[in-house]
Structures are given as structure tokens and as C-alpha cells.
mmCIF file of C-alpha atoms and ligand atoms in Angstrom:
data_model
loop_
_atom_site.group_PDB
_atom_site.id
_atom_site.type_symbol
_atom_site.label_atom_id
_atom_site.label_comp_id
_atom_site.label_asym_id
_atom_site.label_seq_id
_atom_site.Cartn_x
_atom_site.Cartn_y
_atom_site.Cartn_z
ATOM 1 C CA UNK A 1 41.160 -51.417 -52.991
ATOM 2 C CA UNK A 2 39.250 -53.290 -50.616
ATOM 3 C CA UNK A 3 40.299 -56.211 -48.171
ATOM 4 C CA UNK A 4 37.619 -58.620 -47.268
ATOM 5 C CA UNK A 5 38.009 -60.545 -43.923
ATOM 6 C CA UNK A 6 36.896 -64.021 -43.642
ATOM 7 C CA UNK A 7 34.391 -65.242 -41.864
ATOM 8 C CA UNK A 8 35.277 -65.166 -38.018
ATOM 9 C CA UNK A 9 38.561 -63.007 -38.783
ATOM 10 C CA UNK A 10 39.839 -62.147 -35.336
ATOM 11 C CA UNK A 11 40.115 -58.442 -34.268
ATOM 12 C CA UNK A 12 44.177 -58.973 -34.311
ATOM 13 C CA UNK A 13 44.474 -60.361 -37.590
ATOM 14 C CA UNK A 14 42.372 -57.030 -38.863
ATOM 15 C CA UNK A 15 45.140 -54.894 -36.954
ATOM 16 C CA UNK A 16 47.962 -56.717 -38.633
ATOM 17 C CA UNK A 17 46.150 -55.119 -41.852
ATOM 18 C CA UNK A 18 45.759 -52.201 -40.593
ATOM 19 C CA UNK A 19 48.822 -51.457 -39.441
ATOM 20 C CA UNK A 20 50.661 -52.714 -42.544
ATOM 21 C CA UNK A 21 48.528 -50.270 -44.811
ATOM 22 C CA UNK A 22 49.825 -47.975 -43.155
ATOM 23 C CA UNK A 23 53.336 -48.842 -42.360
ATOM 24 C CA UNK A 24 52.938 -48.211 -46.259
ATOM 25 C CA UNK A 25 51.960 -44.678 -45.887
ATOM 26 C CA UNK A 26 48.290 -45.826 -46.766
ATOM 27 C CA UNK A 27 44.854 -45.159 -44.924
ATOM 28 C CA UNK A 28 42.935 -47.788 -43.668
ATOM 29 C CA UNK A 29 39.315 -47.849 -42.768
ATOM 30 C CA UNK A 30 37.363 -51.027 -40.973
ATOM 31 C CA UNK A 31 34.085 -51.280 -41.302
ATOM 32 C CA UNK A 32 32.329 -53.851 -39.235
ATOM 33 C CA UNK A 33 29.098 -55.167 -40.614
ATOM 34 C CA UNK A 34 27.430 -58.501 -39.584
ATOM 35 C CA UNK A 35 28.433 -60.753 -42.186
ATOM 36 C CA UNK A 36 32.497 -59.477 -42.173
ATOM 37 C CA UNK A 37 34.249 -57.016 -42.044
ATOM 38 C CA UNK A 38 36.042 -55.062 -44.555
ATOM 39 C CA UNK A 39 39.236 -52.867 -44.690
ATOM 40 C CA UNK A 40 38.964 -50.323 -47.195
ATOM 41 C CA UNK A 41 42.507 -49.107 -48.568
ATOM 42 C CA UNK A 42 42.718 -45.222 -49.895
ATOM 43 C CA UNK A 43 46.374 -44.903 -51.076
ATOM 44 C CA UNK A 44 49.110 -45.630 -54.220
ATOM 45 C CA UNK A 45 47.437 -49.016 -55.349
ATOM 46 C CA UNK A 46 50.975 -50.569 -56.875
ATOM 47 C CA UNK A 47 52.324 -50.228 -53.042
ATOM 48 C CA UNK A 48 49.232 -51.975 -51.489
ATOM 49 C CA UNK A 49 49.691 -54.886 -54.493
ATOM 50 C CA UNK A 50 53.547 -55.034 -53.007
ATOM 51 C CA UNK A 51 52.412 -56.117 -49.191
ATOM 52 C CA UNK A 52 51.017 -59.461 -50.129
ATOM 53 C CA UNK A 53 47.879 -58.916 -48.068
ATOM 54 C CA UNK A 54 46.339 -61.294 -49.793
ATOM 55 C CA UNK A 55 48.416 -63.658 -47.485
ATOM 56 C CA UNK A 56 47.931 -62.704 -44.158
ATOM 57 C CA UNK A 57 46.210 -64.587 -41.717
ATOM 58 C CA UNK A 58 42.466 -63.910 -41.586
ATOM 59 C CA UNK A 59 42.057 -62.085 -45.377
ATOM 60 C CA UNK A 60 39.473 -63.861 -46.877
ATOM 61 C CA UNK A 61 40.512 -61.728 -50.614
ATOM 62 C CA UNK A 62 42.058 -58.544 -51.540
ATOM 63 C CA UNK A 63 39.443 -56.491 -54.536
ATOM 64 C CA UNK A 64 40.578 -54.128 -56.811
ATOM 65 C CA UNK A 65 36.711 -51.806 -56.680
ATOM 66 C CA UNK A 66 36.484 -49.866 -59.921
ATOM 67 C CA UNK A 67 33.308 -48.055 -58.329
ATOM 68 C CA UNK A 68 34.317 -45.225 -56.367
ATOM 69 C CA UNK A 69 32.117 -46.370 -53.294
ATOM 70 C CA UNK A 70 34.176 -49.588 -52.440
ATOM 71 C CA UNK A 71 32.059 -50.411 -49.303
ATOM 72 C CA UNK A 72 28.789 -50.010 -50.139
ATOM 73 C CA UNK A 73 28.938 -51.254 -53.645
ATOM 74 C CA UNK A 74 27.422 -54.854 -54.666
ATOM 75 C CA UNK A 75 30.209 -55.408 -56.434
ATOM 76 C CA UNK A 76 32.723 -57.229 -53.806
ATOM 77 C CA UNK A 77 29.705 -57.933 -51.115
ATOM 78 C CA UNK A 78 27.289 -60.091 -53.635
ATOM 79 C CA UNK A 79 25.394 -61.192 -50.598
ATOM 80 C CA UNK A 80 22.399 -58.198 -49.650
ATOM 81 C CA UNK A 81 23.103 -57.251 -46.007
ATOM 82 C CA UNK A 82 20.304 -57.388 -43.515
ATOM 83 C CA UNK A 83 20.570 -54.586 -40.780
ATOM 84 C CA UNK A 84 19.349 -55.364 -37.379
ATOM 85 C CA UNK A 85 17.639 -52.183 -35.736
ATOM 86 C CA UNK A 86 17.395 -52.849 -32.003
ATOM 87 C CA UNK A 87 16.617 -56.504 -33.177
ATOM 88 C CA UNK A 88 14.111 -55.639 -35.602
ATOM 89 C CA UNK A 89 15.658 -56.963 -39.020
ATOM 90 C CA UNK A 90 15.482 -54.666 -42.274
ATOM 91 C CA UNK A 91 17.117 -57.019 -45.310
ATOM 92 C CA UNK A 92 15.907 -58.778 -48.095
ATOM 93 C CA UNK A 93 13.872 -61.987 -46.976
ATOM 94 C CA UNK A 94 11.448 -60.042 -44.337
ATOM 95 C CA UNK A 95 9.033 -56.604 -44.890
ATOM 96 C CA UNK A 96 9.044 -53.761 -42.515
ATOM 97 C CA UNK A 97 6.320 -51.054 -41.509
ATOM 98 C CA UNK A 98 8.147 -47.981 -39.799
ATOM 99 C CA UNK A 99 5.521 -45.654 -38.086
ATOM 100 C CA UNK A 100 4.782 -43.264 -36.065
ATOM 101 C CA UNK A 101 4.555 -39.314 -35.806
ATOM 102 C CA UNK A 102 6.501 -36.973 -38.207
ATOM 103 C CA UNK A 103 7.445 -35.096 -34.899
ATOM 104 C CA UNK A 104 7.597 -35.915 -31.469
ATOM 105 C CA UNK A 105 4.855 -33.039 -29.996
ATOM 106 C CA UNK A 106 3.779 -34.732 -26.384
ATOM 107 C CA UNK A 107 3.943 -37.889 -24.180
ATOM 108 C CA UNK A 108 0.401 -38.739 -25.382
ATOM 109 C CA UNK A 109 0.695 -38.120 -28.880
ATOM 110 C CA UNK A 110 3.468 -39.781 -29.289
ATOM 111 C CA UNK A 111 2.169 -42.889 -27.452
ATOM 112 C CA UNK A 112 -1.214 -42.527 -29.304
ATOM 113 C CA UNK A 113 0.844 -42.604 -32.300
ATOM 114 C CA UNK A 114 3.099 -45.263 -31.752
ATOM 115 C CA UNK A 115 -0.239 -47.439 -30.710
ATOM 116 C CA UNK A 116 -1.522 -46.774 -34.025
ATOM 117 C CA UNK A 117 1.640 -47.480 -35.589
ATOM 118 C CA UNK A 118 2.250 -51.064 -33.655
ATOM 119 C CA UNK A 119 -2.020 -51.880 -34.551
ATOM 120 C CA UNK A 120 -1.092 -51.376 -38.137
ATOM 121 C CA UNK A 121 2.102 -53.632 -38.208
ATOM 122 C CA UNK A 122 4.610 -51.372 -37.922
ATOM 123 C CA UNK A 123 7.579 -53.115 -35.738
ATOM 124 C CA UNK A 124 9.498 -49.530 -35.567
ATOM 125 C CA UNK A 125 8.927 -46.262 -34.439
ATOM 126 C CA UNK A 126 9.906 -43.270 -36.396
ATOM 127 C CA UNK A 127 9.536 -39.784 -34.814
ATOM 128 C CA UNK A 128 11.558 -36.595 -35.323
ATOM 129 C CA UNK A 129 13.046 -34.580 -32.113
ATOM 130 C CA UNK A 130 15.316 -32.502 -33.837
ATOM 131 C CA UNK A 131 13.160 -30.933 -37.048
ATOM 132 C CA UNK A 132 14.991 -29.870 -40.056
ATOM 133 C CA UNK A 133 12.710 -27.195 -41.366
ATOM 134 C CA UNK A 134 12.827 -25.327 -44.153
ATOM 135 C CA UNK A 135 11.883 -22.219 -42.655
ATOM 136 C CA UNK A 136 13.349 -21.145 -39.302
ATOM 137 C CA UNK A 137 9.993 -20.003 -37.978
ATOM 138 C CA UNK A 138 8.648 -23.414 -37.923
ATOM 139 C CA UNK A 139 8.657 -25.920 -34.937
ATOM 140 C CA UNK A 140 12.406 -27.437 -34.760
ATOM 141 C CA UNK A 141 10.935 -30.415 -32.512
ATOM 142 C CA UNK A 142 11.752 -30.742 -28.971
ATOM 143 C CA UNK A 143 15.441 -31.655 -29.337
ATOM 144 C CA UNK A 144 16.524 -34.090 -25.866
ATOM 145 C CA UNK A 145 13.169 -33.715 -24.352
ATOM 146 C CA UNK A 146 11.676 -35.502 -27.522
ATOM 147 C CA UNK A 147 14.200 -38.326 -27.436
ATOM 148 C CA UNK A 148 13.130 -39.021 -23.600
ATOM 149 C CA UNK A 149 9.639 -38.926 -25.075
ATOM 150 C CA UNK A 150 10.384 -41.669 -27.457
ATOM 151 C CA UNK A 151 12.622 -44.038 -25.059
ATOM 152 C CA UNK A 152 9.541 -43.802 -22.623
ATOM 153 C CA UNK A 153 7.373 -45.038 -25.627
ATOM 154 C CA UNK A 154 9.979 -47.743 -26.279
ATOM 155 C CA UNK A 155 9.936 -49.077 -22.678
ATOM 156 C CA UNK A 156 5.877 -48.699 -22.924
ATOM 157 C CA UNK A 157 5.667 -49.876 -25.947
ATOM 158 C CA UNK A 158 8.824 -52.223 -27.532
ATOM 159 C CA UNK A 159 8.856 -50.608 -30.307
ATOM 160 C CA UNK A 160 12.717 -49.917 -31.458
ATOM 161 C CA UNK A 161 13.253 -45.695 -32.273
ATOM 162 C CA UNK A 162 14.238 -44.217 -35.708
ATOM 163 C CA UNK A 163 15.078 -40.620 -35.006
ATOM 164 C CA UNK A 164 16.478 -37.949 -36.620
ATOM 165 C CA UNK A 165 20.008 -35.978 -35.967
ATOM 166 C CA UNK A 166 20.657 -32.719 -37.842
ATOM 167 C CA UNK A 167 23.841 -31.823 -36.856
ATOM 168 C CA UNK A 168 27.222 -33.735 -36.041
ATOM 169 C CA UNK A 169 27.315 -32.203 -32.573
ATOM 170 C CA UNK A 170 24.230 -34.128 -31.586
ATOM 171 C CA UNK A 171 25.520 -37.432 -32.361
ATOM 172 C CA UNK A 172 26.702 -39.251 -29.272
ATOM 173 C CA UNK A 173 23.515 -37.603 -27.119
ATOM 174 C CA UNK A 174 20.966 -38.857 -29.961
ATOM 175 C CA UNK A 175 22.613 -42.121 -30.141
ATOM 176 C CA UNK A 176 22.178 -42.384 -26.564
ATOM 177 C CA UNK A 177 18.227 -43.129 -27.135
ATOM 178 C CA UNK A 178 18.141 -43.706 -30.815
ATOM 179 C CA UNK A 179 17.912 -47.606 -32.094
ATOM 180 C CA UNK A 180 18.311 -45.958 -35.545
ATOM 181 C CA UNK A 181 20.027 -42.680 -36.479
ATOM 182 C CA UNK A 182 18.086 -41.166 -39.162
ATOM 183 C CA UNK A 183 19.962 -38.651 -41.704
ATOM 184 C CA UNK A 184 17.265 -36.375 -43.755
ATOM 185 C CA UNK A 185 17.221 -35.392 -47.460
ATOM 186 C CA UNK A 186 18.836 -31.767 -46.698
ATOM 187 C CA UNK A 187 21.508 -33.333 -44.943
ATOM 188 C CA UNK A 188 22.702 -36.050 -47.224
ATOM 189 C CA UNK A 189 25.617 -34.794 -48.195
ATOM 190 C CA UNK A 190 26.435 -32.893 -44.621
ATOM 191 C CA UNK A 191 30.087 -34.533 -44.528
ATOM 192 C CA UNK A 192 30.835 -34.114 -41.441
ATOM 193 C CA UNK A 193 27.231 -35.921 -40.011
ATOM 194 C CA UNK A 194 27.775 -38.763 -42.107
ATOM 195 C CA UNK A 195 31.333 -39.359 -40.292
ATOM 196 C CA UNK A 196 29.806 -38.598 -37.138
ATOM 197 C CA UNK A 197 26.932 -40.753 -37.656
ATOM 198 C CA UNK A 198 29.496 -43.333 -38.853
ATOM 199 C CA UNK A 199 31.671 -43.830 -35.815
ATOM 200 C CA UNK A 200 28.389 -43.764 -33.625
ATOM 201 C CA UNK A 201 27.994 -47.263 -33.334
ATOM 202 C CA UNK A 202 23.746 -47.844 -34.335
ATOM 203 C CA UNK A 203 22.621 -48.318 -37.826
ATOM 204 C CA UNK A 204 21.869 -45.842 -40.155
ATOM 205 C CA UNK A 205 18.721 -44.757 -42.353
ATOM 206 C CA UNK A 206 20.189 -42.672 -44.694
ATOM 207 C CA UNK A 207 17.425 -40.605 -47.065
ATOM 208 C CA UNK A 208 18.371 -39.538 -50.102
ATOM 209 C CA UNK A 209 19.218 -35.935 -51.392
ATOM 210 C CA UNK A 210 15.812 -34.350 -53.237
ATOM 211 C CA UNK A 211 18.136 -34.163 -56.175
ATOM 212 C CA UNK A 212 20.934 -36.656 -56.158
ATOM 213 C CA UNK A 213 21.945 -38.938 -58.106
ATOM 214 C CA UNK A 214 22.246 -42.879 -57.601
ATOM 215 C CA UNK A 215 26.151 -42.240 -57.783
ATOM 216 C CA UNK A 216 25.858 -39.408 -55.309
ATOM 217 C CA UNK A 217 23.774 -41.393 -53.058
ATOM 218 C CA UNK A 218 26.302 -44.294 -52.637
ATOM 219 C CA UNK A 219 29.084 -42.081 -52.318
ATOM 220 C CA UNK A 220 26.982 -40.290 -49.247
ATOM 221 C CA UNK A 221 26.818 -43.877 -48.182
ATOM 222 C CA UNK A 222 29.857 -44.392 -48.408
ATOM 223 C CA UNK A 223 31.500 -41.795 -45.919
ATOM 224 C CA UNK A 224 29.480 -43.681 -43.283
ATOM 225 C CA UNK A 225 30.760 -46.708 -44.009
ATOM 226 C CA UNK A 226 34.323 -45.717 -44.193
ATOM 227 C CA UNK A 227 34.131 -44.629 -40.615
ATOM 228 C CA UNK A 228 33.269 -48.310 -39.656
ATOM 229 C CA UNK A 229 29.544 -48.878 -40.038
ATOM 230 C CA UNK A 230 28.015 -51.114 -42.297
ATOM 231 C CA UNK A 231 24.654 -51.089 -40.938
ATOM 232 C CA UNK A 232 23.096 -48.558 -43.593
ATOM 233 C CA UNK A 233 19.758 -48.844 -44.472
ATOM 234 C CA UNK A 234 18.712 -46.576 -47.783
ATOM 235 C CA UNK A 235 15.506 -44.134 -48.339
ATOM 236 C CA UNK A 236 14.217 -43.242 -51.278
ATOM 237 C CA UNK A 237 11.686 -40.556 -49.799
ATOM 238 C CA UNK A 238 10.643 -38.803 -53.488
ATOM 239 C CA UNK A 239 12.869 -36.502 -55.692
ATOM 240 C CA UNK A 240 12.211 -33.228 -56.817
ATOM 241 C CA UNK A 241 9.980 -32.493 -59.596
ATOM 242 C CA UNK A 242 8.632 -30.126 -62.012
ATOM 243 C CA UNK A 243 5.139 -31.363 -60.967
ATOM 244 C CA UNK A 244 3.374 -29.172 -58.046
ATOM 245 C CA UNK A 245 0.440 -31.276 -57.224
ATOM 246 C CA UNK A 246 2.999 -33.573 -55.267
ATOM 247 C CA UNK A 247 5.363 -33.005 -52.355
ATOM 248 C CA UNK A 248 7.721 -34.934 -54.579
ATOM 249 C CA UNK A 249 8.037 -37.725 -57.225
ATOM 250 C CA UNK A 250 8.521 -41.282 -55.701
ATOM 251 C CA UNK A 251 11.267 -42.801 -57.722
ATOM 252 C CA UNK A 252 9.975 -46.409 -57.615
ATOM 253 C CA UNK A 253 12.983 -47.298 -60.427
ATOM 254 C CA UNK A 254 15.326 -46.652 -57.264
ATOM 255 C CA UNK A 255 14.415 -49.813 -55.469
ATOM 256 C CA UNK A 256 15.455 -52.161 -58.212
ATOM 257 C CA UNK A 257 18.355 -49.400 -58.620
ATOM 258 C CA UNK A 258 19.890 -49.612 -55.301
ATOM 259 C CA UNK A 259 19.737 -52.922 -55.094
ATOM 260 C CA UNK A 260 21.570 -53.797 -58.436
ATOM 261 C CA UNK A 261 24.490 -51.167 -57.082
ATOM 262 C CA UNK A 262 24.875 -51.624 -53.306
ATOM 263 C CA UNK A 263 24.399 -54.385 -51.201
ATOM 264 C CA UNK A 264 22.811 -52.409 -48.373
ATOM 265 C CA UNK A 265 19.214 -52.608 -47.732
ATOM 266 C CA UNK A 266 16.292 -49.991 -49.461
ATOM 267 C CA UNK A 267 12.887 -48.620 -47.828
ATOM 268 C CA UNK A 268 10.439 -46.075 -49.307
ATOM 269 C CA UNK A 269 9.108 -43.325 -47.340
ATOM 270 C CA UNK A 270 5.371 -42.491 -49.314
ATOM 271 C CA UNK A 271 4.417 -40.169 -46.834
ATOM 272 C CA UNK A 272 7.575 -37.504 -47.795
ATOM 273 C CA UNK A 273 7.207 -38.343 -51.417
ATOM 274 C CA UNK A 274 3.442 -37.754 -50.957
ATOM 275 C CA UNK A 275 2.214 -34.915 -48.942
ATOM 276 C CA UNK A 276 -0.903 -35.890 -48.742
ATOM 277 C CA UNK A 277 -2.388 -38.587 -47.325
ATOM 278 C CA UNK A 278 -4.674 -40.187 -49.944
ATOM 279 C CA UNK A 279 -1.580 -41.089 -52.110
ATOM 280 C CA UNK A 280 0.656 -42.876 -49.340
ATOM 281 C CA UNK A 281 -1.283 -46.535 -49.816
ATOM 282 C CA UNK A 282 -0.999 -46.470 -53.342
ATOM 283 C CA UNK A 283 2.788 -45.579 -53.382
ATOM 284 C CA UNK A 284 3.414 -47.646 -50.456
ATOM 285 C CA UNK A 285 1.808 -50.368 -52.925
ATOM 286 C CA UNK A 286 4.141 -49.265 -55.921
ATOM 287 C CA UNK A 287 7.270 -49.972 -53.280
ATOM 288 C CA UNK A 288 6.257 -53.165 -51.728
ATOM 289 C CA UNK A 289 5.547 -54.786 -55.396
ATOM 290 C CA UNK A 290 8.768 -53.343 -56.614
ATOM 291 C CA UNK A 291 10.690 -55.353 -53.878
ATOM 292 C CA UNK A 292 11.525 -52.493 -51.126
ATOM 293 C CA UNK A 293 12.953 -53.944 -47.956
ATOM 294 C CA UNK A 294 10.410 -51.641 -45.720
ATOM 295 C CA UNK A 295 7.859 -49.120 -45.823
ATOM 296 C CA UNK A 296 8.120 -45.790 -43.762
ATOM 297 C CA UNK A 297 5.061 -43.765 -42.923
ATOM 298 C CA UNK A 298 3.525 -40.912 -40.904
ATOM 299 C CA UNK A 299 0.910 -41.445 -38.453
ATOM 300 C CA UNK A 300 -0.785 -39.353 -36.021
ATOM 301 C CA UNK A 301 -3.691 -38.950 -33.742
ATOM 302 C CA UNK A 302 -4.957 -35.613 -34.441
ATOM 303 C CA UNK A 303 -3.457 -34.765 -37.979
ATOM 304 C CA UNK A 304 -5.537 -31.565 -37.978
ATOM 305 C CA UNK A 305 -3.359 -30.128 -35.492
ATOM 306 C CA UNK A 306 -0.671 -31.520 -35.807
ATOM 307 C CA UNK A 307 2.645 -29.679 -35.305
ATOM 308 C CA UNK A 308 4.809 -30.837 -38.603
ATOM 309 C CA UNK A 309 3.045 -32.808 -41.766
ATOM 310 C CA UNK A 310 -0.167 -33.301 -40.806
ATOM 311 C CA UNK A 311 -1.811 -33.290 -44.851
ATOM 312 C CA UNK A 312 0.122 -36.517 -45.133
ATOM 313 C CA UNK A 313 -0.245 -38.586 -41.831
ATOM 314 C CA UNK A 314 -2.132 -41.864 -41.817
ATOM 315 C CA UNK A 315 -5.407 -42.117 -39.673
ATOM 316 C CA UNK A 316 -8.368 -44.214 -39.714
ATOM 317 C CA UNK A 317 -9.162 -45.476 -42.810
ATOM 318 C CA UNK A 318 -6.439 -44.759 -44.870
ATOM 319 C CA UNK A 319 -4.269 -46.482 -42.147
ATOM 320 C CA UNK A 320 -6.053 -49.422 -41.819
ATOM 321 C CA UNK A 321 -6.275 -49.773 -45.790
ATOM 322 C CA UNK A 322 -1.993 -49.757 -44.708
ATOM 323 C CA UNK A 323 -2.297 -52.418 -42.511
ATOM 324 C CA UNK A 324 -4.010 -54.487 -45.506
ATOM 325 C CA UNK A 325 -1.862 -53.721 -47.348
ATOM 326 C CA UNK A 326 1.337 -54.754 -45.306
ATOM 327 C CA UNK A 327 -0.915 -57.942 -44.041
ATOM 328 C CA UNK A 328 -1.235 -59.072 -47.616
ATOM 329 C CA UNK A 329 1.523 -57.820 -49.962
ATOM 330 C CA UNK A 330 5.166 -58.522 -48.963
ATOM 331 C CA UNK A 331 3.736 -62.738 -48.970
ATOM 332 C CA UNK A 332 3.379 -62.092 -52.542
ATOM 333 C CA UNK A 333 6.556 -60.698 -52.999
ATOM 334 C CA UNK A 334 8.414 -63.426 -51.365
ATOM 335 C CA UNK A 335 8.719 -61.651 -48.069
ATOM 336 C CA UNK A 336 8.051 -62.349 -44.223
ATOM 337 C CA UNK A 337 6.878 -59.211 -42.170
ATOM 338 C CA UNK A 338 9.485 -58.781 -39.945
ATOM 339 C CA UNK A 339 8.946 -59.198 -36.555
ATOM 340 C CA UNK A 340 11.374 -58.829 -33.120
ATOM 341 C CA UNK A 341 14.237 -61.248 -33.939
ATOM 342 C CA UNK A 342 13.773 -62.331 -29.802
ATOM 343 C CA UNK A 343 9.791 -62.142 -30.551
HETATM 344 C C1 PEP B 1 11.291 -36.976 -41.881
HETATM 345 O O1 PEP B 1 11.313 -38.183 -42.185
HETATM 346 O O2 PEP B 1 10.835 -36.542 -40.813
HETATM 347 C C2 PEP B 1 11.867 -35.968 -42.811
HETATM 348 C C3 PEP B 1 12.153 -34.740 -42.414
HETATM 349 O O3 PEP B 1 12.012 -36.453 -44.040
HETATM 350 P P1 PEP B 1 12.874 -35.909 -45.282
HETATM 351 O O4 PEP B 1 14.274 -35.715 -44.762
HETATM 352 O O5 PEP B 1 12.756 -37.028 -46.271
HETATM 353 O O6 PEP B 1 12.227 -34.650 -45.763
HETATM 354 MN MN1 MN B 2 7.947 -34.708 -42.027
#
């Protein structure tokens, strides 16, 4: 059961809930998102229907959610919520370009990067300080010293930071620098970082599994929203396949998907699905026509040496045929490239 607040609730009147959920012997979580904010209920239904909720001051309605994630499900939240990364909207009227290195290596790099990324259109910068690798041999990124790295490239630069956290212990020092706390395909369904990564305050970019399901993928959503954080955006970054010429499979179907389930926004990440770098324009093509909210890609200097990735980072020509792309496309879709709200 879910309680929606109206518009302009006040912090008080979501208490009152609160606390008579669970004067009930119910659990109540509030998450906050910029539209309104809901209270979802986990507890004996026929008790909840007994407290007349529906009544108190500041409930907008009271929804019985058959779908097991209440929060992040379109079906009581018709509206598609735009998510506001360091004032850089991701939502369903504008287009996003996030780019920038797959790993944060050096100072330069990472500002050569980033100066590619901005040239091309991006309005975020992605970059990974903490590396989940599959082997343990291989670089694991440069943990703090990389998120220092990146808020110096901010300040330099303006560009907003998507970065990634591995592990719950991390959370409060990455969200420290982070605009964006990034949650990678291994980790998806890493409990305990999704609450963590919930209760940290910044939005979200949550990728999804290699192999799970929509249903799984919402429900992964869903732990981060039932710590109080509506500000989830969703990646679809490729899904395991029987095919070995690709990194992975792009599942375009999942933009239309996600946004027929949940209400929260969807990017692609082509470069992931990819793996190499010829086939990132032409999937980033397949996402923008199939209505994604954004477009995530790798870009580097000096891919031939780079660290993490390189076969599929953007350079030269392939990254200008990008910025053509993202010039021209999203206007044909409807869609405004999405710019600094304050720009
Ligand atoms: C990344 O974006 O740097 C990354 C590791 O991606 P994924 O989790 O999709 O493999
Ligand atoms: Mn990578």
C-alpha cells in the first residue's frame, strides 16, 4: 500500500503518517522525489485500511499497488519523473549525452576527456574511481584520489560527476564529490548498496544486472527508493548473450519497457553493450529513436593506452559522428538536449 502526499504536503503532516503506520505495528518508508512524496506501507493491509489515512491532513490518496515495486512502478505515479543531476535534468521532454573516461587514470586525461566529452554535447561527466573488475589483477581505479580528480574537472570544467561506488562502505565519502552515484551491472542486486545508496541523499543511475529481468530490475529499484530516494535514473547497458562478437546485446525493447512499468527515467549506455567502438553510434542511434531519456558513452584521449575499455571509447571521428548525432536526433524525437537548468 502506498500513500501519496499532495502537492506541498508539509514535513509534519508526513510524520502524522508515519507515526500512525506504525502506532499500527506497520513500517513506513518516505521517499522524497520532486513532484511528492510518497509513504510506502509494508505491513497487514486490513489494519492500514482501519486508520483512515485517507483522511489525514496532507494525503493526497491512499493506493492499493498490486506490483510488488510500489514506488517505482507507473502505476500510482502516471506522471514520468525528471531527475535533476547537479542541475542537469534527465526526464522525458529533454536528451542527455553523459561522457567522459571509463576510468579516472590522471588529472590530464581526465580533463582531456571531459573536454572532449563537453565539445561533443555531453552536459555530464561519467568516470569510474572505484573499478569493479572482473578480474582482481586489473586496475581497481584510483578510489578517493580519482574522485578529487573529477571534482577538480567539475570546478574546471562545470560539468556535473556520475561516478561509480562498489561497496556500501564507500557511500557517504563518494557522495561527498559525486553529483550522481552510479551502481554497476555486478552490483545490482548488492542489497545492502542499494540501501546505502538510498539514504545518501544524490540521485541514482542504477545499471541493470547482465541477466535480470524487467521485474528484477524494478525491484533493485525499488530498495533505493524505499530508503527515501526517488531520484533514480535507469541503464540499460546490454544483457548477456549467446553471441561473442559483442560485449553484450543492447536490449533496445527495454526503453519502451521501462517506461510502460516505472515512472523513473531510462538511458542507454552503447559503449558497455558494445565493446567496441565502431558500434556505439549506431546503438546510440537505436536508443535515441526508441525514446531513451539520455545516452551514456566512453571517451578518451589516448584509447590505445588506456587503463580500462579502451576498444570501445569514442575519439575523433567516431565521436564527432556522436555529436551529429545528438545535434540532430532527440529534435526528431520530440526532445530538447538538455542543458544546465541555471545555463
Ligand atoms: C561503467 O560504466 O564503468 C561500468 C563498469 O559499466 P557496467 O557496470 O555496465 O559494466
Ligand atoms: Mn568500462
Amino acid at each position: 500500500m502506498v500513500v501519496v502526499m499532495s502537492a506541498g504536503a508539509a514535513p509534519e503532516q508526513v510524520d502524522a503518517v508515519v507515526a500512525r503506520v506504525e502506532g499500527a505495528g506497520g513500517s513506513a518508508f518516505v521517499s522524497r522525489g520532486v513532484q511528492r512524496t510518497i509513504v510506502g506501507l509494508v505491513g497487514d493491509i486490513a489494519q492500514f485500511q482501519a486508520l483512515n489515512l485517507r483522511a489525514m491532513p496532507g494525503v493526497g490518496e491512499v493506493v492499493r499497488v498490486s506490483k510488488p515495486y510500489k514506488l517505482v512502478s507507473r502505476e500510482n505515479h502516471p506522471q514520468a519523473t525528471t531527475v535533476s543531476v547537479g542541475g542537469v535534468p534527465i526526464g522525458p521532454d529533454t536528451f542527455t549525452l553523459i561522457a567522459g573516461p571509463c576510468a579516472v587514470e590522471t588529472p590530464e586525461q581526465t580533463l582531456a576527456a571531459a573536454r572532449m566529452a563537453q565539445g561533443a554535447g555531453a552536459t555530464l561527466l561519467r568516470g569510474g574511481a572505484y573499478k569493479p573488475r572482473t578480474s582482481p589483477y586489473a586496475f581497481q581505479g584510483l578510489g578517493e584520489r580519482g574522485l578529487r580528480i573529477l571534482a577538480e574537472v567539475r570546478e574546471e570544467t562545470g560539468l556535473p560527476i556520475v561516478t561509480e561506488v562498489v561497496d556500501a562502505a564507500d557511500v557517504p565519502l563518494v557522495a561527498q564529490w559525486a553529483d550522481m552515484l552510479q551502481v554497476g551491472t555486478r552490483n545490482m542486486q548488492n542489497f545492502a548498496l542499494l540501501q546505502a545508496v538510498g539514504a545518501a541523499g544524490k540521485p541514482v543511475m542504477l545499471k541493470r544486472g547482465m541477466t535480470a529481468t524487467y521485474d528484477e530490475w524494478l525491484m533493485a529499484a525499488e530498495y533505493i527508493a524505499q530508503r527515501g530516494n526517488l531520484d533514480i535514473v535507469l541503464c540499460e547497458r546490454g544483457v548477456r548473450s549467446f553471441e561473442p562478437a559483442i560485449r553484450n546485446m543492447l536490449d533496445v525493447s527495454a526503453i519502451p519497457m521501462m517506461q510502460a512499468m516505472s515512472h523513473l527515467p531510462i538511458i542507454i549506455d552503447p559503449s558497455h553493450a558494445a565493446g567496441r567502438r565502431e558500434l556505439v553510434v549506431p546503438l546510440a542511434r537505436a536508443g535515441i529513436a526508441a525514446g531513451a531519456d539520455g545516452v551514456m558513452v566512453d571517451v578518451h584521449p589516448h584509447p590505445e593506452t588506456a587503463l580500462v575499455d579502451g576498444a570501445q571509447a569514442l575519439f575523433g571521428a567516431h565521436l564527432d559522428e556522436l555529436a551529429a548525432v545528438v545535434a540532430t536526433m532527440p529534435a526528431l524525437v520530440g526532445r530538447t538536449s538538455a542543458a544546465h537548468l541555471s545555463s
